[in-house]
Coordinates of C-alpha atoms and ligand atoms in Angstrom, one line a residue:
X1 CA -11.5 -43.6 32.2
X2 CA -15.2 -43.1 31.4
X3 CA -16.7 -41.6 34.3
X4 CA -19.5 -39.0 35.7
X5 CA -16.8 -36.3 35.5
X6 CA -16.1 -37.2 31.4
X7 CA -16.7 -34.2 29.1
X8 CA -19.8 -34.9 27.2
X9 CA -20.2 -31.8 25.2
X10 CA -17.8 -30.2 23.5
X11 CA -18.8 -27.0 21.5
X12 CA -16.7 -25.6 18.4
X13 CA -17.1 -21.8 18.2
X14 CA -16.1 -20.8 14.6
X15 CA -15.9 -23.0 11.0
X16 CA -12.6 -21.4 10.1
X17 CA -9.4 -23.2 9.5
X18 CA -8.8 -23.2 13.0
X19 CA -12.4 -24.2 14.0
X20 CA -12.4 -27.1 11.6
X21 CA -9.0 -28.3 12.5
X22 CA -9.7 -28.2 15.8
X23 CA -13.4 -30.3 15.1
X24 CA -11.4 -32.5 13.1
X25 CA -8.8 -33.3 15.4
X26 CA -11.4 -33.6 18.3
X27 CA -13.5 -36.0 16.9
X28 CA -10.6 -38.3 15.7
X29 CA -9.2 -38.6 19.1
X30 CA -12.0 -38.2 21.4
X31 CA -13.6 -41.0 19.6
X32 CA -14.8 -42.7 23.5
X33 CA -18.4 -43.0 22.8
X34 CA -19.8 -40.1 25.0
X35 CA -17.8 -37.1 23.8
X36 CA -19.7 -35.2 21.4
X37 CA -18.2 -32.8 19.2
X38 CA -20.4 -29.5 18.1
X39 CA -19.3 -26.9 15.9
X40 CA -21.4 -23.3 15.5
X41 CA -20.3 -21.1 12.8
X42 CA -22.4 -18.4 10.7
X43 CA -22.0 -18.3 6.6
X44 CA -23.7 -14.6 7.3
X45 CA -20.3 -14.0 8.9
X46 CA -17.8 -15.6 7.1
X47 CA -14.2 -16.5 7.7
X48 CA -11.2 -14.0 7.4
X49 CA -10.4 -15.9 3.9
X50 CA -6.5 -15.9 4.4
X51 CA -3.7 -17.9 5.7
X52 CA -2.7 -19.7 2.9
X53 CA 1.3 -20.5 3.5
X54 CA 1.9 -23.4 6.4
X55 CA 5.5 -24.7 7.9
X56 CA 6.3 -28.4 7.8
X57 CA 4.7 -29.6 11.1
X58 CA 1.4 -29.6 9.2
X59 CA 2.8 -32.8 7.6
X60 CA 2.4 -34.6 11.2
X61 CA -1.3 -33.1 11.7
X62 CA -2.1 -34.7 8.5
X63 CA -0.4 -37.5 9.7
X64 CA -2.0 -38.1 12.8
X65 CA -5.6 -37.5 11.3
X66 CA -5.0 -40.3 8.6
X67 CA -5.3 -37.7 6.0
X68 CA -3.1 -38.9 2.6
X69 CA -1.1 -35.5 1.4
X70 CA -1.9 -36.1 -2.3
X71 CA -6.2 -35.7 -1.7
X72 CA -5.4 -33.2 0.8
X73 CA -3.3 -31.0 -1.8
X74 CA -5.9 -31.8 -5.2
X75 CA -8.6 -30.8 -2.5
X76 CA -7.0 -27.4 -1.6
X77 CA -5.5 -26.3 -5.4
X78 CA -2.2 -27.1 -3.4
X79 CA 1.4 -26.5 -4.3
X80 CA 4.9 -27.8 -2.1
X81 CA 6.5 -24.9 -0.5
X82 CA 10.5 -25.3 0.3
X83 CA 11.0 -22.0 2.5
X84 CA 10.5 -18.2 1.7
X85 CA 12.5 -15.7 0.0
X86 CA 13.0 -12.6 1.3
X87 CA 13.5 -9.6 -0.9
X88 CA 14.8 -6.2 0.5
X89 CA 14.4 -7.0 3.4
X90 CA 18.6 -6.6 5.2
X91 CA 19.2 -3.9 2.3
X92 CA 17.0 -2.5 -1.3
X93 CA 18.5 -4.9 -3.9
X94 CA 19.0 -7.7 -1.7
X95 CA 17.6 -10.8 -1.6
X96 CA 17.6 -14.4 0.8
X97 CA 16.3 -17.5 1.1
X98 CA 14.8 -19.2 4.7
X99 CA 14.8 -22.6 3.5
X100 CA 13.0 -25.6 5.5
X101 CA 16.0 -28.3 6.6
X102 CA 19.5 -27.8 7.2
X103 CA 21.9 -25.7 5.7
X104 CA 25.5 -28.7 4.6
X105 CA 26.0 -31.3 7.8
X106 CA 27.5 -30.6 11.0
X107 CA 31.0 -32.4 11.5
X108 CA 32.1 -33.9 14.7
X109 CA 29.7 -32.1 16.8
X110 CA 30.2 -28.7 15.5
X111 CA 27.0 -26.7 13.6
X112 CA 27.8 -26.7 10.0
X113 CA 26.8 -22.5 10.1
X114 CA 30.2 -22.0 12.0
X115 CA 32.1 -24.1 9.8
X116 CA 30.5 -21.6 6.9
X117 CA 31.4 -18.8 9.3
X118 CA 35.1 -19.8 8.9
X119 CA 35.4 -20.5 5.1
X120 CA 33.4 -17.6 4.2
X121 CA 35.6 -15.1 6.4
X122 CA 38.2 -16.3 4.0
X123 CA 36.6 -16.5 1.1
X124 CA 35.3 -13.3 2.0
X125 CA 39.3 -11.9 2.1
X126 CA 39.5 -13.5 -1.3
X127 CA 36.9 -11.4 -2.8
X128 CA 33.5 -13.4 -2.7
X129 CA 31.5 -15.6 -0.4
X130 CA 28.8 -18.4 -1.6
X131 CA 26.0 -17.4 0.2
X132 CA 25.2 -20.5 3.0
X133 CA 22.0 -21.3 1.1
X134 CA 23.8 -23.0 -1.6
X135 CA 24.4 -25.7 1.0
X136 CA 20.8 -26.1 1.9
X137 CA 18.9 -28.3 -0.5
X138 CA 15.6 -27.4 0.0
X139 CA 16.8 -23.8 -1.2
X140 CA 18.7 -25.0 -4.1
X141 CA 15.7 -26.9 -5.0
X142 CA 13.7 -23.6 -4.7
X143 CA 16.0 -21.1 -6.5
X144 CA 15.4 -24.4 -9.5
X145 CA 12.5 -24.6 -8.7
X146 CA 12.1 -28.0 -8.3
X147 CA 11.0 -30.5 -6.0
X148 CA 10.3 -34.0 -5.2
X149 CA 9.1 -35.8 -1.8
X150 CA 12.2 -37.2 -0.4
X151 CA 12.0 -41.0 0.0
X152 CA 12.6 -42.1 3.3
X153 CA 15.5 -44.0 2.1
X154 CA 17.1 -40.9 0.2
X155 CA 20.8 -40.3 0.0
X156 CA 22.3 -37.2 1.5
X157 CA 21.6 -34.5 1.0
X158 CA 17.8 -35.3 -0.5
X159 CA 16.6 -36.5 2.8
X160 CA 17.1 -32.9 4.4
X161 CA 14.6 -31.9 1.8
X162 CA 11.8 -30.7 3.9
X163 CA 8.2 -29.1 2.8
X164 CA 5.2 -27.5 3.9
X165 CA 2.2 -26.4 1.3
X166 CA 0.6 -23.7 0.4
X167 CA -3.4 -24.1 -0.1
X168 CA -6.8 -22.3 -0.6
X169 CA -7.8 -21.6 2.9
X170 CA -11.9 -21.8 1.6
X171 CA -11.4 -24.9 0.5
X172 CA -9.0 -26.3 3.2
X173 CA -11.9 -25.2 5.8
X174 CA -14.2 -27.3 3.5
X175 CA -11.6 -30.3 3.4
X176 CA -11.7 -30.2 7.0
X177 CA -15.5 -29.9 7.3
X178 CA -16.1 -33.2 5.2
X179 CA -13.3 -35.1 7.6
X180 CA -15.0 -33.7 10.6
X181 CA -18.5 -34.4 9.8
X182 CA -17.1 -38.0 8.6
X183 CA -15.4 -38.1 12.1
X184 CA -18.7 -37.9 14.4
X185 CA -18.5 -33.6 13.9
X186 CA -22.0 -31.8 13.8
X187 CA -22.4 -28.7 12.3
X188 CA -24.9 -25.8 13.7
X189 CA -25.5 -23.1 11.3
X190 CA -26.1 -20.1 13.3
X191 CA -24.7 -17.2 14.7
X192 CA -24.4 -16.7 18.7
X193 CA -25.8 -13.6 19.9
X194 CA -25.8 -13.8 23.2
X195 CA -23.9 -16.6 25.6
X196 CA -25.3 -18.3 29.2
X197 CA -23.4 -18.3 31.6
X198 CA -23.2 -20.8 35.2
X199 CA -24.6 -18.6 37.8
X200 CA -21.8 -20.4 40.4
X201 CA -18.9 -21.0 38.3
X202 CA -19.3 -18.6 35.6
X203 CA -18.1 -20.9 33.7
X204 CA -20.0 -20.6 29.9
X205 CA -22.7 -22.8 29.5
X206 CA -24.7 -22.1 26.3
X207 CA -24.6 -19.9 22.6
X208 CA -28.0 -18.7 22.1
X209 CA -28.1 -18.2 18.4
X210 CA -30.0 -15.8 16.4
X211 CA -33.0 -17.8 16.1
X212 CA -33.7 -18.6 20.1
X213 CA -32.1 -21.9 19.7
X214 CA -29.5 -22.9 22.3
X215 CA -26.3 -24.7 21.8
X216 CA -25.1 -26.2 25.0
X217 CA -21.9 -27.3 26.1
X218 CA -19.1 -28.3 29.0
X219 CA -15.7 -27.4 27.2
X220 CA -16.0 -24.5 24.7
X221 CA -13.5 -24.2 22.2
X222 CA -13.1 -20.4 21.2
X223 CA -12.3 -20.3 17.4
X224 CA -14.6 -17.2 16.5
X225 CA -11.7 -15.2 14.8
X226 CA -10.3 -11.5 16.1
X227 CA -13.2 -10.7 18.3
X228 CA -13.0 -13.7 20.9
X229 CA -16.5 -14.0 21.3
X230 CA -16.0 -16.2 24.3
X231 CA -12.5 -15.3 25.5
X232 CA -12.8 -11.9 25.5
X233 CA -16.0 -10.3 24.9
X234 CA -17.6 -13.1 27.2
X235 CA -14.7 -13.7 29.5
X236 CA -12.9 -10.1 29.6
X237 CA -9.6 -12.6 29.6
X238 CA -7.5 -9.8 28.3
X239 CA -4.9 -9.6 25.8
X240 CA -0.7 -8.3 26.1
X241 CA -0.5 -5.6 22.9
X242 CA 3.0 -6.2 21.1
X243 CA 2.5 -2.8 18.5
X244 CA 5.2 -1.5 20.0
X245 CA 7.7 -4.4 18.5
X246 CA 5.6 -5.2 15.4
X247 CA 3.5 -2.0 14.1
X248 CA 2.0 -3.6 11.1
X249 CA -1.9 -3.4 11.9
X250 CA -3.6 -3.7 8.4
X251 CA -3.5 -6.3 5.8
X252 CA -4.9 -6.2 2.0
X253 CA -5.5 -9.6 0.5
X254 CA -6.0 -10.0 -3.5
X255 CA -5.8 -13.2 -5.5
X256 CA -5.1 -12.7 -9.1
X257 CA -4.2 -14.8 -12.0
X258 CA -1.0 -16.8 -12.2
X259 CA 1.4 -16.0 -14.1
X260 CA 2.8 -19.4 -15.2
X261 CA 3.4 -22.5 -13.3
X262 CA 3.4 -22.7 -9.5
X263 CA 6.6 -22.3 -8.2
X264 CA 7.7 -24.1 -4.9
X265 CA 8.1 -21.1 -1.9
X266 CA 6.1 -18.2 -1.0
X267 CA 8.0 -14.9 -1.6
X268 CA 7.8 -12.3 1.0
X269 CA 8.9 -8.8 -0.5
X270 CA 9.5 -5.9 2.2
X271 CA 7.7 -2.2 0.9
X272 CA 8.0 1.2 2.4
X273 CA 5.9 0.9 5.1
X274 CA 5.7 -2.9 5.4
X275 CA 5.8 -6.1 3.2
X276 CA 4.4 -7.9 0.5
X277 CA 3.1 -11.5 0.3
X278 CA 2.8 -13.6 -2.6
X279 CA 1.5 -17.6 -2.4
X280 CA 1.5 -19.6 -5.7
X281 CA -1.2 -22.2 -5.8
X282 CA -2.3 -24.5 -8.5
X283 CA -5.1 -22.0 -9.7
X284 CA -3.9 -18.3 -8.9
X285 CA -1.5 -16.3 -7.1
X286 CA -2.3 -14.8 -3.4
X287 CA -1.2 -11.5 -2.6
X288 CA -1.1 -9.2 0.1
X289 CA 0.5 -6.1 1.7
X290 CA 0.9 -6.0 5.5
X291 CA 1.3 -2.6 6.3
X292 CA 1.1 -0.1 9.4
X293 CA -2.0 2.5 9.3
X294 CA 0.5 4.8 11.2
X295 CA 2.5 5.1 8.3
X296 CA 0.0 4.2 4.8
X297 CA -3.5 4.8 4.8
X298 CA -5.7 1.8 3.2
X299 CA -6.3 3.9 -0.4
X300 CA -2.8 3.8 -0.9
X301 CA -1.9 0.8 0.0
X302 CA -4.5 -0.7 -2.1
X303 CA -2.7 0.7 -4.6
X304 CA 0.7 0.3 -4.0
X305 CA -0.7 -3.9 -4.0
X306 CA -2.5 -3.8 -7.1
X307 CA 0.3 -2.0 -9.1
X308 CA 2.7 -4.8 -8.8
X309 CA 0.1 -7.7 -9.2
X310 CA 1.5 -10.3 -11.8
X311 CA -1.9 -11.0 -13.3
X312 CA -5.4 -9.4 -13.0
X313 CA -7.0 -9.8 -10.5
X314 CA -9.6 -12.3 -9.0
X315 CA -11.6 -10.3 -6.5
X316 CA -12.0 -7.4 -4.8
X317 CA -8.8 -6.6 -2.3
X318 CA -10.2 -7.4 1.1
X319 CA -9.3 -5.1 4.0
X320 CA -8.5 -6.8 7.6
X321 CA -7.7 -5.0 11.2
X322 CA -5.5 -6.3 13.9
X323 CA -3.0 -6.1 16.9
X324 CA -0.2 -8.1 17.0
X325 CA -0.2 -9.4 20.1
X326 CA -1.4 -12.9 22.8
X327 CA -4.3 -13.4 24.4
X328 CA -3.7 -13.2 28.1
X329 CA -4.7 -16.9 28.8
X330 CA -5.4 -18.9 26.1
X331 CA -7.6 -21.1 28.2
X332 CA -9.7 -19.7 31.1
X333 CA -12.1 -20.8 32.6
X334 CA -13.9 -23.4 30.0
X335 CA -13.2 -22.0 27.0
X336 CA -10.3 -22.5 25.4
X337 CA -8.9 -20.4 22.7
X338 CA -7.2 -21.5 19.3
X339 CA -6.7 -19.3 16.1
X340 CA -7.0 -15.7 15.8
X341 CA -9.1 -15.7 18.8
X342 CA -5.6 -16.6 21.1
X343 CA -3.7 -13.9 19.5
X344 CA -1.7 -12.7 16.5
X345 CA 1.4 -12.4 15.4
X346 CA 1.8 -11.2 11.4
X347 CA 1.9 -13.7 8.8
X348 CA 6.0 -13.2 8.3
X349 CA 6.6 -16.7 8.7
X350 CA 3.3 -18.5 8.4
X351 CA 3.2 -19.5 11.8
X352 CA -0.5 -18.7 12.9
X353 CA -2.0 -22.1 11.6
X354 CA 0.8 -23.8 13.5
X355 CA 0.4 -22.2 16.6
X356 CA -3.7 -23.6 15.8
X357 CA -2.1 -27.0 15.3
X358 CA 0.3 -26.6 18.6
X359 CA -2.6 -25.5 20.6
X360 CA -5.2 -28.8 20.0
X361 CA -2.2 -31.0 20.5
X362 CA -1.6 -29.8 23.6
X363 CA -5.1 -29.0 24.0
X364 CA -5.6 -33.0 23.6
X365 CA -3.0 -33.6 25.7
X366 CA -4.7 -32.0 28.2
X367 CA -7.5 -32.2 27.5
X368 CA -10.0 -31.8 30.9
X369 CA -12.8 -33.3 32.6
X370 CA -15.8 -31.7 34.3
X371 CA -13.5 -30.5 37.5
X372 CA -11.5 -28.2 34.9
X373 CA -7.9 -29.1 37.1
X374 CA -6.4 -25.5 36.9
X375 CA -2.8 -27.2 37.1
X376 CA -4.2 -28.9 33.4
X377 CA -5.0 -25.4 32.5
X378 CA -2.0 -23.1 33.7
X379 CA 0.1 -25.8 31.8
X380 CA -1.8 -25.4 28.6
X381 CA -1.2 -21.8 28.9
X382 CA 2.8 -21.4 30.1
X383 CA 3.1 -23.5 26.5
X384 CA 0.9 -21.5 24.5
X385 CA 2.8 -18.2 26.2
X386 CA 5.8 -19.5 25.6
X387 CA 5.0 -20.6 21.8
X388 CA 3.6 -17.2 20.3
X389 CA 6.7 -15.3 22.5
X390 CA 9.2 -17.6 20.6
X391 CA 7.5 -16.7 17.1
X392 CA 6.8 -13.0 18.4
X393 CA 10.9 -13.1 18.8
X394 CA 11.7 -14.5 15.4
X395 CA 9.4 -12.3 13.4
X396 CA 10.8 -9.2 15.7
X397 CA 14.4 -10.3 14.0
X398 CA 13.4 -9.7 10.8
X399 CA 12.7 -6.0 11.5
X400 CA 15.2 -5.2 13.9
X401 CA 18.2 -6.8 12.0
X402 CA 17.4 -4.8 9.2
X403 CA 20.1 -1.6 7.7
X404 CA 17.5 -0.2 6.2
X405 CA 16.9 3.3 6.9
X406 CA 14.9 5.0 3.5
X407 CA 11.2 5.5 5.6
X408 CA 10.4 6.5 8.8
X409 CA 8.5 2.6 9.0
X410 CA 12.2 1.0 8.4
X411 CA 13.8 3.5 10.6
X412 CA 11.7 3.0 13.9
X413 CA 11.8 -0.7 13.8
X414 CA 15.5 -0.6 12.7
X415 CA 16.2 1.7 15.9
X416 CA 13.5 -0.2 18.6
X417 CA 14.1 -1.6 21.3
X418 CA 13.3 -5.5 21.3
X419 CA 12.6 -7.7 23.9
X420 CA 15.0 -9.0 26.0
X421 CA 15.2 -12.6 24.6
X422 CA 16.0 -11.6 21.3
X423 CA 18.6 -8.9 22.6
X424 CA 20.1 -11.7 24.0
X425 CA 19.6 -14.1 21.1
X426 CA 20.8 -11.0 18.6
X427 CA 24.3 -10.3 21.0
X428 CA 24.6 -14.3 21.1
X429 CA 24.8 -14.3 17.4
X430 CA 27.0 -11.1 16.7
X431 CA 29.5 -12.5 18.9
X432 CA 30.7 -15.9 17.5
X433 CA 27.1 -17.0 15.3
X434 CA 26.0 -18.9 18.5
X435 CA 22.4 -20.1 18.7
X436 CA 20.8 -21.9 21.1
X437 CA 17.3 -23.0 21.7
X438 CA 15.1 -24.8 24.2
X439 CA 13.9 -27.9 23.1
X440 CA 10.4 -27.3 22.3
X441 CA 10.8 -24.0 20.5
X442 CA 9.9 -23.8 17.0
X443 CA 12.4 -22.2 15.2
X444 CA 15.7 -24.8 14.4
X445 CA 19.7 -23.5 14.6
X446 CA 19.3 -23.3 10.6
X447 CA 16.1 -20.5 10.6
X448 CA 18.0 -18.3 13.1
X449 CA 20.6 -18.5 11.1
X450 CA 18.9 -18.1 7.7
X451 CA 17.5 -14.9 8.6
X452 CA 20.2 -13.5 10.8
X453 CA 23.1 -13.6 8.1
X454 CA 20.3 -13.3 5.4
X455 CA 19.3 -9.7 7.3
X456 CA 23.0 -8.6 7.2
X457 CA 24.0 -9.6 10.8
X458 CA 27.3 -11.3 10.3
X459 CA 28.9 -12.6 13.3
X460 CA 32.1 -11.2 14.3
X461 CA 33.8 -14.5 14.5
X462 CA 33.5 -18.4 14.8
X463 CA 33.2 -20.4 18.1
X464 CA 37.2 -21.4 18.9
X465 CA 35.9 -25.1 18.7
X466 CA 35.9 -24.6 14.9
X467 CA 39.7 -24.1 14.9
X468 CA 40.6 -27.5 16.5
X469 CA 39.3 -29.4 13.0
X470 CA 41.8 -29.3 10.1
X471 CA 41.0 -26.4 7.8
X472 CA 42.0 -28.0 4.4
X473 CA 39.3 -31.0 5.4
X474 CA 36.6 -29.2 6.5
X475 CA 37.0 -26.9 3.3
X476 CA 37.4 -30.2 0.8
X477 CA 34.1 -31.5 2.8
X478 CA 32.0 -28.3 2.4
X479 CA 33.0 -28.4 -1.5
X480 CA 31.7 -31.6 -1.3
X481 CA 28.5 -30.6 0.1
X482 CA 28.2 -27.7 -2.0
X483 CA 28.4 -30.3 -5.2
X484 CA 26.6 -33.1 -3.7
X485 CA 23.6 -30.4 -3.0
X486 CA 23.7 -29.3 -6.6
X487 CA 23.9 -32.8 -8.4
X488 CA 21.4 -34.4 -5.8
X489 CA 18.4 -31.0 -7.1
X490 CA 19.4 -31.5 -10.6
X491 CA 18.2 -35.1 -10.6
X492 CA 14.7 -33.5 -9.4
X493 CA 11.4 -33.0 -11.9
X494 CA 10.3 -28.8 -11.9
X495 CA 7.9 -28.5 -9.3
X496 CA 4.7 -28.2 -11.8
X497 CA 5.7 -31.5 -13.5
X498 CA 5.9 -33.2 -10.0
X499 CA 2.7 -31.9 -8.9
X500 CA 1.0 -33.3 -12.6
X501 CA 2.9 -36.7 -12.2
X502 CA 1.6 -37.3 -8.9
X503 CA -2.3 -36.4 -9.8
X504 CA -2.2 -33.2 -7.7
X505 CA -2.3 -30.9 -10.5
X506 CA -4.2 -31.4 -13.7
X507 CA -2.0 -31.4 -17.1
X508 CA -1.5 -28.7 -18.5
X509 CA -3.8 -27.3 -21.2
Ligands
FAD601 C1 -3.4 -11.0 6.6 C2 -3.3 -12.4 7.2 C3 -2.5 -13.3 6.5 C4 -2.4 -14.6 7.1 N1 -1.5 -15.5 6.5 C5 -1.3 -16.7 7.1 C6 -0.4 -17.6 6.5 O1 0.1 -17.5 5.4 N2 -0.2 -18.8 7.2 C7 -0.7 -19.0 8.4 O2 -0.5 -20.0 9.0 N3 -1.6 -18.2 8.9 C8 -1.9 -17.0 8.3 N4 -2.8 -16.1 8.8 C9 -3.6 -16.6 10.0 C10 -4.7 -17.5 9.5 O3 -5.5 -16.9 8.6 C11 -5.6 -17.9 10.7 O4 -4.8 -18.3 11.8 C12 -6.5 -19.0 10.3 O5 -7.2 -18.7 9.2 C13 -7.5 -19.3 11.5 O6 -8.5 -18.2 11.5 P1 -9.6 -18.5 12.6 O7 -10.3 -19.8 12.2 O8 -9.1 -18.4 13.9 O9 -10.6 -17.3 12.3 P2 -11.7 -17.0 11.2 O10 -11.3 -17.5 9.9 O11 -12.0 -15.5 11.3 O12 -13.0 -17.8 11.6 C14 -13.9 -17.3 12.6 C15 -15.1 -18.1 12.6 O13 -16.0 -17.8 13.7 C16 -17.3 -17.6 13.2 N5 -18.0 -16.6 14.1 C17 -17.5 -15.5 14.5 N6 -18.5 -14.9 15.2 C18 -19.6 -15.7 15.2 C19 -20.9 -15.6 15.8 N7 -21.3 -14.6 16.5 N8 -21.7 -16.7 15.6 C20 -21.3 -17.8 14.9 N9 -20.1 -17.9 14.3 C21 -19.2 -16.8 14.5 C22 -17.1 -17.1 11.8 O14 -18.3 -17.3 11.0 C23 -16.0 -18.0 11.3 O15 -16.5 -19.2 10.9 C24 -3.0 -14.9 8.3 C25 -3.8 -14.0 8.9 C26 -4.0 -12.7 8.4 C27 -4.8 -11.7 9.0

């Protein structure tokens, strides 16, 4: 209901991809008339250029903003991505894949994973187990590299096919901008250097940019990157310091040339004293090291990165600072926080534009009037919390379950102690390969299990339910699967030739 206590200004600090998906998403639903949507951000300043992989929820963002996948993705030089492969990461030498969608189909009730966990022990007596990804066909499709959207009336297994994208983060932010500004968005070119507070409420009440003027506002949405202009350096909200569980503080980020065609997963390679990222897109390759200062100073890790580029490279490697870690409260007082202003956890599994995405749906959801309900608030925040601990958790696993022992990086996160969740979660799965989630966490059954038998941490047994179904049967169904997957992503185009046929991708030549 349009009242006196209806937000009339809301202020955008930051033109990033979390500021502009936040403007974007703002204006489409706020659409009543009075709300006004502002967004500040300074070119002097500049974005932090990265983030470039996504998961599939981005799908329903574009979705709800009316946004059609195929101008998004010519828009952004944008390629399909089917999951990520992990290299070295359990052991040196080995290699997995965490595929989006289900690994093979679940039979009368029981998780397909602990039918696996039953055919491989045997298999495994008989000399050699088929890893569990050949049952996921987003992963077959990957290691083919192939890919098609999956029509809504696909057979089995094609409809598990699920897909996120990978994208040039400049020009997503630009994408965004246009919609924005289409949407009702204005832009202010400026940057803040001081903010107003309310002498009562202390609530923020105006950016005062560089040149006197004043940009004045009700809700203020924090977007300004690291710093937290508004959240922290204006607020002092505070911010819980997770170094201890994830010590990687630096990243290095170089694009170079491709290669050869796109192919349809980011690959995430683990180095001596951290990992290695590479994102194909339609018109280069994105690299990075993530890496822990305590361990590799920035010289030579700039040129551990640029020794194993695949193609020369694009730019200058840019250097970037931060601390893995939450903000406190991701909304106090009337700012809110999205983006690397709420908090940070590394780019392992591409979550941070997610968590952007989570934050403005619940943020809408919310979303206040001019008495700032603190019940509206707290809320927001308990699910924000909740959110980055449930990513915090499953990036932790990637560390912790490794048997990798060859620097002193692998050693201390091999040997840490982790937080009690995933020492739970981590002793669930030992035991009998049980998962189990609460409904709104983000991580499925499948990616637990992905990454927990990918890392090395095979369970020491099956759930007893799994004996109760007929072994002959369940092993003539999985055989079934296991062909059905391979016949279905054989009858797929590469993943370049899909991306020409559809008009994302220009033809070759
Ligand atoms: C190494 C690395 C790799 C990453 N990879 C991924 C990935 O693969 N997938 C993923 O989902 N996420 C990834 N992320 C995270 C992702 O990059 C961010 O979540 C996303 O880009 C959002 O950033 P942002 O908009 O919050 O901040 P920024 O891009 O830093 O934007 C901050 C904005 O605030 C403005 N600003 C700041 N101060 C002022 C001022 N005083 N006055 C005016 N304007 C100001 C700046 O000009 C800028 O417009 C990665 C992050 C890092 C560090």
């Amino acid at each position: 209901m349009i009242n006196e206590h209806t937000i009339r200004d809301v202020v955008v600090l930051g033109g990033g991809t979390a500021g502009w998906m936040a403007a974007a998403a703002l204006s489409r639903f706020l659409g009543n008339g009075v709300t006004r949507v502002t967004l500040v951000e300074s070119e002097e300043i500049g974005t932090v250029g990265v983030g470039e992989a996504t998961i599939p929820p981005l799908i329903t963002f574009n979705q709800m903003l009316g946004i059609d996948e195929n101008t998004f993705l010519r828009a952004t030089a944008g390629t399909f991505k089917l999951g990520i492969e992990f290299v070295d990461w359990g052991a040196l030498g080995e290699r997995y894949f965490h595929p989006f969608g289900p690994h093979g189909r679940d039979l009368q009730g029981i998780h397909f994973h602990q039918l696996w966990l039953r055919a491989a022990r045997h298999a495994r007596e008989a000399g050699g187990a088929p890893t569990i990804a050949d049952w996921a066909v987003s992963a077959v499709a990957a290691a083919a590299n192939r890919f098609a959207r999956p029509a809504p009336d696909a057979p089995a297994p094609l409809r598990d096919l699920r897909y996120a994208f990978h994208f040039d983060a400049a020009r997503y932010a630009a994408f965004l901008r246009r919609y924005a500004e289409g949407a009702g968005a204005t832009r202010v070119e400026g940057r803040v250097v001081a903010v107003r507070r309310d002498g009562g409420s202390g609530h923020v009440a105006a950016l005062r940019l560089a040149d006197g003027r004043e940009v004045a506002g009700e809700l203020f949405v924090d977007c300004s990157g690291f710093r937290g202009l508004l959240i922290e350096e204006t607020l002092a909200t505070g911010y819980e310091d997770w170094r201890h569980w994830l010590p990687c503080d630096r990243a290095l980020a170089v694009p170079c040339a491709l290669p050869r065609d796109p192919e349809p997963y980011t690959r995430a390679t683990a180095r001596p004293f951290g990992w290695q990222w590479r994102i194909p897109l339609q018109h280069r390759l994105g690299n990075g090291y993530v890496y822990a200062s305590r361990y590799l100073d920035d010289e030579a890790a700039e040129a551990a990165l640029l020794s194993t580029l695949e193609g020369e490279p694009q730019a200058a490697p840019r250097r970037l600072s931060f601390v893995a870690g939450r903000r406190l409260s991701a909304w106090n007082a009337n700012v809110v926080s999205l983006g690397l202003a709420s908090g940070f956890v590394e780019p392992l599994e591409s979550t941070s534009i997610h968590l952007v995405q989570a934050g403005i749906a619940k943020l809408i959801a919310l979303f206040p009037d001019r008495r700032f309900d603190p019940e509206e608030r707290d809320e927001f925040n308990r699910h924000m919390r909740d959110l980055f601990e449930d990513v915090r958790d499953f990036i932790i696993l990637h560390y912790k379950a490794t048997r990798r022992g060859d620097t002193p990086f692998w050693d201390a996160v091999r040997t840490m102690n982790v937080p009690e969740t995933l020492r739970r979660r981590m002793a669930l799965f030992a035991g009998k390969g049980r998962v189990f989630r609460d409904t709104a966490e983000l991580f499925t059954t499948p990616s637990w299990v992905a990454v927990g038998l990918g890392q090395g941490l095979m369970p020491a047994d099956y759930e007893p339910a799994v004996d109760a179904l007929d072994e002959v049967k369940v092993a003539a169904a999985l055989r079934q699967m296991h062909a059905a997957c391979a016949a279905a992503v054989a009858t797929l185009p590469t993943h370049a030739d899909y991306l020409r046929r559809s008009g994302i991708m220009a033809p070759a030549g």
